[in-house]
PDB file of C-alpha atoms and ligand atoms in Angstrom:
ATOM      1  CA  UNK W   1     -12.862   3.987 -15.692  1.00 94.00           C
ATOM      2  CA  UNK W   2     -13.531   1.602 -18.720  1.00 96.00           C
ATOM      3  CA  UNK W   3     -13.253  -2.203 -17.792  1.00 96.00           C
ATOM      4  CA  UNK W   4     -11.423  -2.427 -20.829  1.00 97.00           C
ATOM      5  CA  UNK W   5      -8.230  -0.012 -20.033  1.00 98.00           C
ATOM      6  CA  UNK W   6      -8.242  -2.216 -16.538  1.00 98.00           C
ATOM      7  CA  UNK W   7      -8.265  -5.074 -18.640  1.00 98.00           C
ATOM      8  CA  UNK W   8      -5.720  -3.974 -20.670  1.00 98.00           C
ATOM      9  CA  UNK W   9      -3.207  -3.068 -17.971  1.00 98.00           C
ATOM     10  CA  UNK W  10      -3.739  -6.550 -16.380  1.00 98.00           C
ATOM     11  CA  UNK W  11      -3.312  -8.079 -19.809  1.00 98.00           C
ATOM     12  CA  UNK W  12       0.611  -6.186 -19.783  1.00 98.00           C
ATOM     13  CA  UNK W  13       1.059  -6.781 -16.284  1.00 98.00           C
ATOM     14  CA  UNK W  14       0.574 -10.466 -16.475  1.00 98.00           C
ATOM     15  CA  UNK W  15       3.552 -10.866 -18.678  1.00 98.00           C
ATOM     16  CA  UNK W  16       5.843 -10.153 -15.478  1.00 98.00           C
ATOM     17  CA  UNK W  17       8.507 -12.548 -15.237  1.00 98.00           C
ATOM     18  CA  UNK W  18       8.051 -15.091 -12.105  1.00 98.00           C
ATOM     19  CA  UNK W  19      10.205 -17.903 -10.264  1.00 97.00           C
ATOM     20  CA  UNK W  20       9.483 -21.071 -12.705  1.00 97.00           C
ATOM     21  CA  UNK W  21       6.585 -19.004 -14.052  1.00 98.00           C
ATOM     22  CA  UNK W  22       4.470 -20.156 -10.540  1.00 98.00           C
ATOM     23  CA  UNK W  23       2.555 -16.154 -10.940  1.00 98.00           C
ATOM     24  CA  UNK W  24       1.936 -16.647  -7.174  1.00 98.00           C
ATOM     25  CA  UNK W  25      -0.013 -13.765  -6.840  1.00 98.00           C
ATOM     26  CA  UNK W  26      -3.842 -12.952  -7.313  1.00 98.00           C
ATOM     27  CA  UNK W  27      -5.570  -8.983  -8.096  1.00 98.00           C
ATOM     28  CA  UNK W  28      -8.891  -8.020  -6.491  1.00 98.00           C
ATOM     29  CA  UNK W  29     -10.347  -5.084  -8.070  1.00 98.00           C
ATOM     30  CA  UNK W  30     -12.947  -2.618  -7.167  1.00 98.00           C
ATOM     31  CA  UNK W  31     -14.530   0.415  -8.520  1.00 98.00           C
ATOM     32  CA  UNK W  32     -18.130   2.028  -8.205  1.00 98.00           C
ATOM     33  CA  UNK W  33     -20.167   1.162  -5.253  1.00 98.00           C
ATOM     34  CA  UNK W  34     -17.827  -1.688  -4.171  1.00 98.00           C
ATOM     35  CA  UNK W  35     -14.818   0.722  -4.000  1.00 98.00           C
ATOM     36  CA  UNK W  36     -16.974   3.128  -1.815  1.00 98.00           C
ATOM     37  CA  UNK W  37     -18.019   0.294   0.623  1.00 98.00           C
ATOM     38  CA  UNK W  38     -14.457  -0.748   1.218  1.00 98.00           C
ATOM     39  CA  UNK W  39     -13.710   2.814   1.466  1.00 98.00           C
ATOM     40  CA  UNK W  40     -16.104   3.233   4.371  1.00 98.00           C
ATOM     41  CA  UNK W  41     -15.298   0.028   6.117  1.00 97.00           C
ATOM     42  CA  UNK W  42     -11.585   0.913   5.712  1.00 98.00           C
ATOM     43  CA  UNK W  43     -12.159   4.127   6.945  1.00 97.00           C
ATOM     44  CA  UNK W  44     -13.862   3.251  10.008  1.00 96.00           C
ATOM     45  CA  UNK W  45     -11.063   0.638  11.145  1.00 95.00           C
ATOM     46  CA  UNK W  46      -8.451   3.803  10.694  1.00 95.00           C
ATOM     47  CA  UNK W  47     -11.007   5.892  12.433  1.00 94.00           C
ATOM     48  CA  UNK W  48     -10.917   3.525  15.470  1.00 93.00           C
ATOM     49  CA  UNK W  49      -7.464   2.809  15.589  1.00 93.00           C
ATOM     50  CA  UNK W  50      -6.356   6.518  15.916  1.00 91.00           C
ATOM     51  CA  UNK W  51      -9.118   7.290  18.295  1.00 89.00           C
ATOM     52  CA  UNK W  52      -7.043   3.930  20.142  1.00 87.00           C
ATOM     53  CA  UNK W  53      -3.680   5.470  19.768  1.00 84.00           C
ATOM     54  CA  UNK W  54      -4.987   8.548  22.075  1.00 81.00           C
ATOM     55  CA  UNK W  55      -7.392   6.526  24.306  1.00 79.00           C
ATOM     56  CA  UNK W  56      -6.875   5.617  28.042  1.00 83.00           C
ATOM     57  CA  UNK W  57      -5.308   1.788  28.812  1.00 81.00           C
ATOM     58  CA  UNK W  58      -8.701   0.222  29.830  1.00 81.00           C
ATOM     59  CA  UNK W  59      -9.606   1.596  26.028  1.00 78.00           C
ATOM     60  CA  UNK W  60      -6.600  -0.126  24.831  1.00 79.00           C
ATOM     61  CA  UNK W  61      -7.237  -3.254  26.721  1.00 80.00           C
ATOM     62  CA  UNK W  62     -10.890  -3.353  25.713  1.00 78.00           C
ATOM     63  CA  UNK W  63      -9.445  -3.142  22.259  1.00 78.00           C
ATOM     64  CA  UNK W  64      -7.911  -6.196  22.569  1.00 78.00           C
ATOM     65  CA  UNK W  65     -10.880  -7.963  23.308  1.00 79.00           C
ATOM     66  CA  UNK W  66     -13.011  -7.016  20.531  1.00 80.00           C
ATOM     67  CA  UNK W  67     -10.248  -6.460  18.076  1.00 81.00           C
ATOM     68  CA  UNK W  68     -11.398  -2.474  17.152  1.00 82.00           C
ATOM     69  CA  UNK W  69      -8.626  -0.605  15.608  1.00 83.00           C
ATOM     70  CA  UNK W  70      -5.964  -3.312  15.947  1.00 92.00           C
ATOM     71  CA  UNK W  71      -4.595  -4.278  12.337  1.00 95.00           C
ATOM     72  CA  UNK W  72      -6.198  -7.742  10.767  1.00 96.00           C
ATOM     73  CA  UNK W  73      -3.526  -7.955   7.905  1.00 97.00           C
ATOM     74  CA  UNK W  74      -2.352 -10.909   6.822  1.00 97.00           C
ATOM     75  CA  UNK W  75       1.184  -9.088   6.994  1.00 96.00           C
ATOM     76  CA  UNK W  76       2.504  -6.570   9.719  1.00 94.00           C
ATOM     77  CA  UNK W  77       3.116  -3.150   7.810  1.00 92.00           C
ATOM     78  CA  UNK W  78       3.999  -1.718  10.958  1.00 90.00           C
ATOM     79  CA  UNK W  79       7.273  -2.463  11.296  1.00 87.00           C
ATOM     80  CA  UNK W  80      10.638  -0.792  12.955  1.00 92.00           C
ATOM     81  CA  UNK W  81      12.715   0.570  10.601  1.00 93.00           C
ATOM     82  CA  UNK W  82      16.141  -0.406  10.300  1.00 95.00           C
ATOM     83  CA  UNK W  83      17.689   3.137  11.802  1.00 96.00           C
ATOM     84  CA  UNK W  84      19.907   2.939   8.662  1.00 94.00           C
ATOM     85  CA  UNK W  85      16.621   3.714   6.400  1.00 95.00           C
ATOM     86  CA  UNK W  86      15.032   6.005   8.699  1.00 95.00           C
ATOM     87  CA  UNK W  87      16.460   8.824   7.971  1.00 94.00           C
ATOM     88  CA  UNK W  88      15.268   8.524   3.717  1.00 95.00           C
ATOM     89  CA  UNK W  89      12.026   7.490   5.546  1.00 94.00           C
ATOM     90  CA  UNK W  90      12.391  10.890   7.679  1.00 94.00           C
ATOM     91  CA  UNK W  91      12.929  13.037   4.665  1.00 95.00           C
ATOM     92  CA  UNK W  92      10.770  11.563   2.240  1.00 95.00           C
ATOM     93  CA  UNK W  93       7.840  12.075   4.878  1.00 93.00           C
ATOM     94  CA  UNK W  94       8.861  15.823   5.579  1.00 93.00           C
ATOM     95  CA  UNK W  95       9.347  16.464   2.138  1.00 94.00           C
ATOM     96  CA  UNK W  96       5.892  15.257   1.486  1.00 94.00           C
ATOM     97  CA  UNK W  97       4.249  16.883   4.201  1.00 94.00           C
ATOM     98  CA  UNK W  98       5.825  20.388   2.818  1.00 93.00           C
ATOM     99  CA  UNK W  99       4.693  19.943  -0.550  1.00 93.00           C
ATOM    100  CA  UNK W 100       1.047  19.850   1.173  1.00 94.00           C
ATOM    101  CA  UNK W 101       1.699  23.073   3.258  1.00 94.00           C
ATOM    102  CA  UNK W 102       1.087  20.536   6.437  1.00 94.00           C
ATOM    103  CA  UNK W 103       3.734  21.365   9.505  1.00 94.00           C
ATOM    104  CA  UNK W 104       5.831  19.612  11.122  1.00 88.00           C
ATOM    105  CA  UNK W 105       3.825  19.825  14.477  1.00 91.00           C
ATOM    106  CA  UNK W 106       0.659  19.656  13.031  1.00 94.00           C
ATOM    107  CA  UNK W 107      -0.982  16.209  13.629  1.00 92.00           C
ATOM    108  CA  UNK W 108      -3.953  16.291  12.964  1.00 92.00           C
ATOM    109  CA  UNK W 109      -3.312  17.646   9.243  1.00 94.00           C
ATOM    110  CA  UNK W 110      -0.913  14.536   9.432  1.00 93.00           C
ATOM    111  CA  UNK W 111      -3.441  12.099  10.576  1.00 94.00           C
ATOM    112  CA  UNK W 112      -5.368  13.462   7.719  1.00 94.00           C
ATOM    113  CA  UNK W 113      -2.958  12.992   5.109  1.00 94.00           C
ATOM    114  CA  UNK W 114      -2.770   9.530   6.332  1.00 96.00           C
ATOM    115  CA  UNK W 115      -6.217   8.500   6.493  1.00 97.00           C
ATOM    116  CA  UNK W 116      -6.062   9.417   1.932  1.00 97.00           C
ATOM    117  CA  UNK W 117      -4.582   6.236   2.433  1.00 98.00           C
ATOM    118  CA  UNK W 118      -7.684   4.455   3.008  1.00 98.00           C
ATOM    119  CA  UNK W 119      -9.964   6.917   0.556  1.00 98.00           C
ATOM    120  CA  UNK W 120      -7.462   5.475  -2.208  1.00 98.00           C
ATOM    121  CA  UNK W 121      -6.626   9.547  -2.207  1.00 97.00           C
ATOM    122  CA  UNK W 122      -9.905   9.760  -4.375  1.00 97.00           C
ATOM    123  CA  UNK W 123      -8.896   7.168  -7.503  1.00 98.00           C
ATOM    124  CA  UNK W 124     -11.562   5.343  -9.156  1.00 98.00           C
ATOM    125  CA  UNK W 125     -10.024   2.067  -8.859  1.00 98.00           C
ATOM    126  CA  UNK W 126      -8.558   0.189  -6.189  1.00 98.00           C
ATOM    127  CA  UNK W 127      -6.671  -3.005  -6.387  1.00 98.00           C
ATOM    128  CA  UNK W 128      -5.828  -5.467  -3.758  1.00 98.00           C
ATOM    129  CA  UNK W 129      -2.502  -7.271  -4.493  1.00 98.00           C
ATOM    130  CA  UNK W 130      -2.423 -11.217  -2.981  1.00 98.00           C
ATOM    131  CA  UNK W 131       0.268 -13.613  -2.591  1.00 98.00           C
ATOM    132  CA  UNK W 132       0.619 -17.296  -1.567  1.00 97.00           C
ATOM    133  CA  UNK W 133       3.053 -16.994   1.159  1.00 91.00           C
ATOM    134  CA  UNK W 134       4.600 -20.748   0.741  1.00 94.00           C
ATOM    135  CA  UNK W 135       7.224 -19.402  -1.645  1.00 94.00           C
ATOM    136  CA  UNK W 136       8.380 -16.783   1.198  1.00 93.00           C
ATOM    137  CA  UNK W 137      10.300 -13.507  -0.239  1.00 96.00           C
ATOM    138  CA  UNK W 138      10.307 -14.838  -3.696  1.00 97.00           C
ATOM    139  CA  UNK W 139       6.029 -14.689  -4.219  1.00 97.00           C
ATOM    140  CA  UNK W 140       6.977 -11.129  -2.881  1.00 98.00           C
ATOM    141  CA  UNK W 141       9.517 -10.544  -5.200  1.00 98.00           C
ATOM    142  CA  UNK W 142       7.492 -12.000  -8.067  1.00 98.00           C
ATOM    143  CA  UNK W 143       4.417  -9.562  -7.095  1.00 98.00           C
ATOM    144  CA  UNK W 144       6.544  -6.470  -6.776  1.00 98.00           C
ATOM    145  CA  UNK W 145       7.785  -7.394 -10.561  1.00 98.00           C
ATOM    146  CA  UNK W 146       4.269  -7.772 -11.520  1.00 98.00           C
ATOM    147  CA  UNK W 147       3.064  -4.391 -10.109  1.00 98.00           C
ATOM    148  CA  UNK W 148       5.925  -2.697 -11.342  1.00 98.00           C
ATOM    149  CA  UNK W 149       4.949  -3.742 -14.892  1.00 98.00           C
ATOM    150  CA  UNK W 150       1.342  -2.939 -13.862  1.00 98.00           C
ATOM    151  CA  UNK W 151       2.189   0.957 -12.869  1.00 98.00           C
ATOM    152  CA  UNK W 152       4.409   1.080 -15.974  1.00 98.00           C
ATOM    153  CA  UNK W 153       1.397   0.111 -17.967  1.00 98.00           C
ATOM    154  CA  UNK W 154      -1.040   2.455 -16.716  1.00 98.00           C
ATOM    155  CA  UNK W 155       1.490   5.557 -16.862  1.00 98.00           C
ATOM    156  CA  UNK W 156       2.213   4.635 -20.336  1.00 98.00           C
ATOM    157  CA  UNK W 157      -1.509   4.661 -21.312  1.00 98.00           C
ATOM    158  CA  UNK W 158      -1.814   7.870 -19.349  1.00 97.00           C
ATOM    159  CA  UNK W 159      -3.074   6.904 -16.118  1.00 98.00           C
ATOM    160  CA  UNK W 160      -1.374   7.359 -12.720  1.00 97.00           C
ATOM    161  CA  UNK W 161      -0.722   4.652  -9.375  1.00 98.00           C
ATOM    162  CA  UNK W 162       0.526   4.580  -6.525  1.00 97.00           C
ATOM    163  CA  UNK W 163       1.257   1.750  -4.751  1.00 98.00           C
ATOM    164  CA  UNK W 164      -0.528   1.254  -1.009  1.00 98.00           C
ATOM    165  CA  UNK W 165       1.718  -0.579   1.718  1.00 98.00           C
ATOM    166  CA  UNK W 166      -1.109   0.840   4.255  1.00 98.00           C
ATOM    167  CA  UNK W 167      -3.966  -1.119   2.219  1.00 98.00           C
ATOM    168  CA  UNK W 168      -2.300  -4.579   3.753  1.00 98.00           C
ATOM    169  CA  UNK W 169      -3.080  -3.098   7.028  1.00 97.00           C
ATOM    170  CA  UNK W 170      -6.681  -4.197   7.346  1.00 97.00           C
ATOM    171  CA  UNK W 171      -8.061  -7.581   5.391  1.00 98.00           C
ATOM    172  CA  UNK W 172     -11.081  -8.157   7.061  1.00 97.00           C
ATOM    173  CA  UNK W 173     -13.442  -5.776   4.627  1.00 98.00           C
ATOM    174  CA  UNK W 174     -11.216  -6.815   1.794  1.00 98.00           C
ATOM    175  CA  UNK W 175     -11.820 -10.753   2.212  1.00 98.00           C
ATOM    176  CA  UNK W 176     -15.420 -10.228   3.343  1.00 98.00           C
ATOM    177  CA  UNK W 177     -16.160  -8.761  -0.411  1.00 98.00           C
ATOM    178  CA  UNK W 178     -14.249 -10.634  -2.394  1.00 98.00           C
ATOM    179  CA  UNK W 179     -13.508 -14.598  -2.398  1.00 98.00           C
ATOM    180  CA  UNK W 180      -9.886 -14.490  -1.944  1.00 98.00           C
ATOM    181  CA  UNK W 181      -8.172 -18.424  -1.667  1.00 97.00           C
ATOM    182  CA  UNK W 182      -7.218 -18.680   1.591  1.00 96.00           C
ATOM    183  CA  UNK W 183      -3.389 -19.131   0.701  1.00 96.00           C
ATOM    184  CA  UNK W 184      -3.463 -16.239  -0.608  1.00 98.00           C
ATOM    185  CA  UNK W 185      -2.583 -13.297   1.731  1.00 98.00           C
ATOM    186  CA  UNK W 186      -3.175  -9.750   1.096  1.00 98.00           C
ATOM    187  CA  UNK W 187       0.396  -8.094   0.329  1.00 98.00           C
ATOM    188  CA  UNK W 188      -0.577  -4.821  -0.130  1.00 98.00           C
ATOM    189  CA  UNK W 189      -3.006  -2.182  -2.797  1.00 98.00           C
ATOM    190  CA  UNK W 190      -3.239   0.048  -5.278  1.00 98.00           C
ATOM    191  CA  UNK W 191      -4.880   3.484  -6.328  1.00 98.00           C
ATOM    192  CA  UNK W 192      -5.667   3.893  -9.861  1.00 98.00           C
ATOM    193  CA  UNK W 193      -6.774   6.617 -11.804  1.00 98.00           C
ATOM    194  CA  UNK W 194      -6.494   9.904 -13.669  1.00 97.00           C
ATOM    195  CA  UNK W 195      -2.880  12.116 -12.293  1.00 95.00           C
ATOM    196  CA  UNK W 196      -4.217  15.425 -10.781  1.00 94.00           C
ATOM    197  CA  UNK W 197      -1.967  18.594 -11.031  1.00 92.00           C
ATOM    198  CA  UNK W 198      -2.368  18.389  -7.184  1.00 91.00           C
ATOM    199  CA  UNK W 199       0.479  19.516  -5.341  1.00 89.00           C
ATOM    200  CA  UNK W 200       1.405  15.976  -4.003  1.00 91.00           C
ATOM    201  CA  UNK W 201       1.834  14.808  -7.379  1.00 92.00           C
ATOM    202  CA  UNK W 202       4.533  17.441  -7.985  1.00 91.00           C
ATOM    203  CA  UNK W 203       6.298  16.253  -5.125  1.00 94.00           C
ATOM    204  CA  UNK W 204       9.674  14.161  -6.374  1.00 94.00           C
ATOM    205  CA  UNK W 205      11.643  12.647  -3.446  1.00 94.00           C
ATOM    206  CA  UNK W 206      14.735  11.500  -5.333  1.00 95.00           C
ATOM    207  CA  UNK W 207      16.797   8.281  -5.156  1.00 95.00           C
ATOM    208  CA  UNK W 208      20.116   7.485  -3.592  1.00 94.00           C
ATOM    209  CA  UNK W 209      22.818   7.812  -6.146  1.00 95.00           C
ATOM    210  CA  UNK W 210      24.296   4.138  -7.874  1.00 97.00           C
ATOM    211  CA  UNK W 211      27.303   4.926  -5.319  1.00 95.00           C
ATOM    212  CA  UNK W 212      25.331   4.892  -2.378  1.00 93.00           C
ATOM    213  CA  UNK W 213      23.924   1.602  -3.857  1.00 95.00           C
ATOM    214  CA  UNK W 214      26.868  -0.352  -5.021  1.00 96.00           C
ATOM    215  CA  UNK W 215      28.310  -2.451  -2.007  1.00 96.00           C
ATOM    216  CA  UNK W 216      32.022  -2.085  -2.142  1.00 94.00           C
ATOM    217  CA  UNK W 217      34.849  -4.819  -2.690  1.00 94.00           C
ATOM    218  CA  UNK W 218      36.276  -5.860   0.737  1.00 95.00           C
ATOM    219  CA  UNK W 219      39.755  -4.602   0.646  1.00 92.00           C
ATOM    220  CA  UNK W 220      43.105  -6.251   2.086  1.00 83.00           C
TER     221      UNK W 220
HETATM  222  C1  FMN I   1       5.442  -1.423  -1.980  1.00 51.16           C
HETATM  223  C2  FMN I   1       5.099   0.052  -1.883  1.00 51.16           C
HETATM  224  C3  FMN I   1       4.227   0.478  -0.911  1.00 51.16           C
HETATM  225  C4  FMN I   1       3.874   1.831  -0.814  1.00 51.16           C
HETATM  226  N1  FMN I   1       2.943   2.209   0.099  1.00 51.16           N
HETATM  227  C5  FMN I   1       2.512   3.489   0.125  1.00 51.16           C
HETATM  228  C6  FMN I   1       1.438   3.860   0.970  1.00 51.16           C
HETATM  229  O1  FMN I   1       0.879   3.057   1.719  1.00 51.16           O
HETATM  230  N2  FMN I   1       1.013   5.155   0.924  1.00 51.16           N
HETATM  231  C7  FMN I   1       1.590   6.078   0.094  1.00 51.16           C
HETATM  232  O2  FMN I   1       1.141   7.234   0.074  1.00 51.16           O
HETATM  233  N3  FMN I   1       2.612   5.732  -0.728  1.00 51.16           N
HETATM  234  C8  FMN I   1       3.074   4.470  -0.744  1.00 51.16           C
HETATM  235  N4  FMN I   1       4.079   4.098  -1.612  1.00 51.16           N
HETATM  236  C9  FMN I   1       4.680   5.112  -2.481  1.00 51.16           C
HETATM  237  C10 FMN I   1       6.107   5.461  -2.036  1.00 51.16           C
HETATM  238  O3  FMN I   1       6.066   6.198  -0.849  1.00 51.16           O
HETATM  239  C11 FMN I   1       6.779   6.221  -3.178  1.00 51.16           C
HETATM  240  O4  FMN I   1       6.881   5.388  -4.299  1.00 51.16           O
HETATM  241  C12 FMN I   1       8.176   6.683  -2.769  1.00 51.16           C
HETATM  242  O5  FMN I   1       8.106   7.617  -1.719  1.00 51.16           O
HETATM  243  C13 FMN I   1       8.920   7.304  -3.968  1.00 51.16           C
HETATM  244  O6  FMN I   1       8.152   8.355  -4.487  1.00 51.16           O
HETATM  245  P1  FMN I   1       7.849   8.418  -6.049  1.00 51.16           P
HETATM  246  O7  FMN I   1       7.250   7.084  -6.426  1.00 51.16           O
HETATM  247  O8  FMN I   1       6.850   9.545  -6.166  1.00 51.16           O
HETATM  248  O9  FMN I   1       9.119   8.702  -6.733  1.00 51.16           O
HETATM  249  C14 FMN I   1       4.456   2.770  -1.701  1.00 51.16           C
HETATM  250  C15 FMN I   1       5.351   2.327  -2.687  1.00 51.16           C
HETATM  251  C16 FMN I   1       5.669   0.985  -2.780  1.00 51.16           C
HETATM  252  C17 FMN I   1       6.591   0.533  -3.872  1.00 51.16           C
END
């Protein structure tokens, strides 16, 4: 991809709005070789952590030793859902897994589909969002406002994103290539690239209606 289209979609982005104008929030990019050496090293810390999930307890206790396959984020992005938002979390995942012909059952085509995470489901680019985590939910807020305006950009110069919750999962390889400030901790990523006419990307999951939304008036 041409530096200068990356250029210019940072040049949009950083026009985001921010509390006080602080911008608390700091882009790592990668393409080429770099991209492909994350790739592998994120790759191989998946790898290990679903060979974990299946292993015996002394494998799981010797994980905790040395660390292999355990998350070194500098946020946990494996959380518990609030059972209120599991079941749009439920249906967004089946309805994804049917667009790819994957069943319900099948787990390994699942842990598949999960590891595209960490291949940045083949885009040229990958971005690593950062935030200084002194400002708490707002330096969150203020980065979601800047990606936003970031994936706008690139769809409007005919490029497509999507936005990687599972790239916050493992910083180590991130922070080893790139001279991140240590206040600044890695929120999440981004894929970046050309939209396929792949099946996934004819998969639409909807949105709740503005009803669903709107938190009613306390009556009486
Ligand atoms: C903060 C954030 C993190 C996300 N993380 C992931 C991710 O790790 N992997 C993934 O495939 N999609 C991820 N997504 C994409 C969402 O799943 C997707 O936007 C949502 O299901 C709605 O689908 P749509 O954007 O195609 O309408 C993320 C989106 C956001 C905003």
């Amino acid at each position: 991809m041409p530096a200068a289209l990356i250029e210019a979609i940072l040049d949009d982005a950083r026009w985001a709005p921010s509390w006080s104008n602080t911008q608390p929030y700091k882009i790592a990019v990668a393409s080429g070789e770099l991209k492909d050496r994350l790739k592998a090293q994120l790759l191989a810390r998946y790898d290990a952590s679903v060979e974990l999930q299946g292993g015996s307890l002394l494998a799981r206790a010797w994980a905790l030793v040395t660390r292999r396959g355990l998350p070194d984020g500098d946020f946990n992005t494996r959380f518990e859902y609030p059972k209120e938002l599991t079941p749009r979390r439920r249906a967004t995942g089946f309805g994804l897994y049917a667009a790819l012909g994957i069943a319900r059952e099948d787990s390994a085509a699942r842990k598949r589909q999960m590891r595209r995470n960490w291949e940045f489901f083949g885009a040229p680019v990958v971005m690593f969002v950062f935030v200084r985590q002194e400002l708490g939910a707002y330096s969150v807020l203020d980065a979601g406002i800047f990606l936003q305006s970031l994936m706008l950009s690139a769809q409007a110069r005919g490029l497509g994103t999507c936005a990687e919750g599972a790239l916050g999962t493992w910083a180590g390889p991130v922070r080893e290539a790139f001279d991140v400030p240590p206040a600044y901790k890695l929120l999440c990523g981004l894929a970046l690239g050309w939209p396929s006419d792949h099946a996934v990307n004819a998969y639409n999951p909807g949105r709740a209606d503005v009803a669903e939304m709107l938190i009613p008036e306390k009556r009486g």
